[in-house]
Backbone as numpy.savetxt, mean C-alpha at the origin, in Angstrom:
# Nx Ny Nz CAx CAy CAz Cx Cy Cz
3.18 -0.83 2.51 3.03 -0.10 1.36 1.65 0.79 1.48
1.83 1.92 1.36 0.80 2.99 1.57 0.14 3.52 0.30
-1.11 3.06 0.21 -1.75 3.16 -1.20 -2.60 4.51 -0.94
-2.19 5.26 0.11 -3.11 6.48 0.10 -4.22 6.50 1.14
-4.60 5.38 1.66 -5.81 5.11 2.48 -5.19 4.88 4.04
-3.90 4.96 4.34 -3.66 4.81 5.71 -3.92 6.03 6.46
-4.25 5.86 7.84 -4.64 6.78 8.57 -3.48 7.27 9.43
-3.49 8.11 10.04 -2.32 8.46 11.03 -2.27 7.43 12.26
-3.26 6.78 12.75 -3.64 5.82 13.93 -2.95 4.67 13.26
-3.32 4.19 12.18 -2.83 3.00 11.78 -1.42 3.01 11.46
-0.67 4.01 10.85 0.68 4.20 10.87 1.16 4.00 12.28
0.76 4.78 13.06 1.16 4.82 14.50 1.36 3.57 15.11
0.24 2.67 15.00 -0.03 1.30 15.25 1.15 0.60 14.90
1.44 0.60 13.42 2.45 -0.18 12.83 3.81 -0.14 13.36
3.95 1.21 13.49 5.52 1.58 14.12 5.50 1.28 15.49
4.55 1.02 16.32 4.51 0.58 17.74 4.96 -0.95 17.62
4.22 -1.63 16.86 4.38 -2.96 16.70 5.78 -3.44 16.36
6.35 -2.75 15.33 7.68 -3.01 14.67 8.89 -2.63 15.66
8.37 -1.53 16.44 9.37 -1.14 17.51 9.58 -2.28 18.65
8.13 -2.69 19.05 8.24 -3.60 19.93 8.90 -5.01 19.66
8.65 -5.36 18.38 9.32 -6.59 17.77 10.79 -6.53 17.46
11.31 -4.95 17.55 12.72 -4.88 17.16 13.06 -5.02 15.56
12.03 -4.71 14.78 12.21 -4.90 13.28 11.99 -3.41 12.79
12.95 -3.37 11.78 12.74 -2.08 10.88 11.67 -1.84 10.36
10.98 -0.51 10.24 9.76 -0.11 9.56 10.21 0.69 8.48
9.86 0.41 7.11 9.89 0.95 5.96 8.54 1.18 5.31
8.16 2.15 4.60 6.83 2.29 3.96 7.16 2.82 2.60
6.61 2.01 1.74 6.75 2.67 0.31 5.63 3.37 -0.28
5.46 4.64 -0.45 4.28 5.38 -0.80 3.89 5.27 -2.31
2.92 4.92 -2.58 2.49 5.00 -4.08 2.15 6.33 -4.60
2.28 6.58 -5.73 1.96 7.91 -6.29 0.46 8.02 -6.18
-0.08 8.97 -5.42 -1.36 8.89 -5.06 -2.32 9.33 -6.35
-2.00 10.27 -7.29 -2.78 10.53 -8.20 -2.90 9.53 -9.10
-1.80 8.66 -9.45 -1.79 7.64 -10.34 -2.76 6.42 -9.75
-2.39 5.96 -8.49 -3.29 5.03 -7.80 -4.69 5.38 -7.78
-4.91 6.56 -7.36 -6.41 7.15 -7.33 -7.17 6.77 -8.77
-6.42 7.42 -9.88 -7.10 7.08 -11.00 -7.24 5.64 -11.52
-6.17 4.72 -11.07 -6.34 3.37 -11.29 -7.48 2.70 -10.59
-7.58 3.14 -9.28 -8.65 2.45 -8.34 -9.92 3.11 -8.98
-10.12 4.17 -9.16 -11.33 4.65 -9.66 -11.87 4.06 -10.94
-10.96 3.72 -11.70 -11.15 2.85 -13.08 -11.73 1.57 -12.69
-11.23 1.12 -11.66 -11.79 -0.44 -11.24 -13.23 -0.14 -10.70
-13.50 0.85 -10.11 -14.71 1.06 -9.31 -15.74 1.55 -10.55
-15.27 2.31 -11.49 -16.35 2.63 -12.24 -16.61 1.42 -13.34
-15.64 0.66 -13.60 -16.15 -0.51 -14.31 -16.70 -1.69 -13.58
-17.20 -1.37 -12.16 -17.99 -2.12 -11.38 -17.25 -3.46 -11.24
-15.97 -3.55 -11.13 -15.17 -4.67 -10.81 -15.47 -4.96 -9.39
-16.06 -6.16 -9.20 -16.32 -6.53 -7.58 -15.18 -6.34 -6.60
-14.02 -6.63 -7.06 -12.81 -6.51 -6.13 -12.05 -5.22 -6.33
-12.48 -4.19 -5.56 -12.00 -3.01 -6.02 -10.56 -2.87 -5.45
-10.13 -3.78 -4.44 -8.75 -3.76 -3.84 -7.57 -4.45 -4.91
-8.11 -4.90 -6.08 -7.08 -5.35 -6.87 -6.03 -4.60 -7.31
-6.03 -3.47 -7.50 -4.61 -2.68 -7.61 -3.63 -2.84 -6.53
-4.22 -2.78 -5.29 -3.38 -2.85 -4.00 -2.78 -4.29 -4.06
-3.56 -5.29 -4.59 -3.21 -6.59 -4.26 -2.26 -6.92 -5.30
-2.09 -6.30 -6.44 -1.14 -6.42 -7.57 -0.07 -5.78 -7.16
-0.14 -4.56 -6.65 1.18 -3.69 -6.33 1.96 -4.37 -5.11
1.43 -5.02 -4.32 2.22 -5.70 -3.21 3.34 -6.60 -3.52
2.91 -7.68 -4.39 4.13 -8.57 -4.83 5.01 -7.88 -5.78
4.64 -6.77 -6.53 5.61 -6.16 -7.48 6.42 -5.38 -6.34
6.09 -4.78 -5.40 6.87 -4.06 -4.49 8.17 -5.00 -3.88
7.73 -6.29 -3.58 8.80 -7.16 -3.24 9.91 -7.33 -4.22
9.34 -7.39 -5.30 10.18 -7.62 -6.56 11.39 -6.35 -6.51
10.66 -5.14 -6.60 11.39 -3.98 -6.83 12.32 -3.97 -5.51
11.93 -4.34 -4.33 12.75 -4.21 -3.09 14.02 -5.02 -3.27
13.96 -6.10 -3.94 15.14 -7.08 -4.13 16.06 -6.53 -5.02
15.72 -5.70 -6.06 16.51 -5.13 -7.00 17.45 -4.01 -6.38
17.05 -3.33 -5.34 17.87 -2.29 -4.68 19.00 -2.62 -3.91
């Protein structure tokens, strides 16, 4: 899942690992504007765990992928 903070190098590394393991690589890219607003809201509210939006999105992505 790409929450907008992935670097080219990190994506390249992930692709190399998945290729070496012989598994498919798929990435779901979140809507950057929407996700940025959500993450900024958490930061502005001084919530100590700023990665909560990403942590919530990951299991939801698995649920969505099962419906496809």
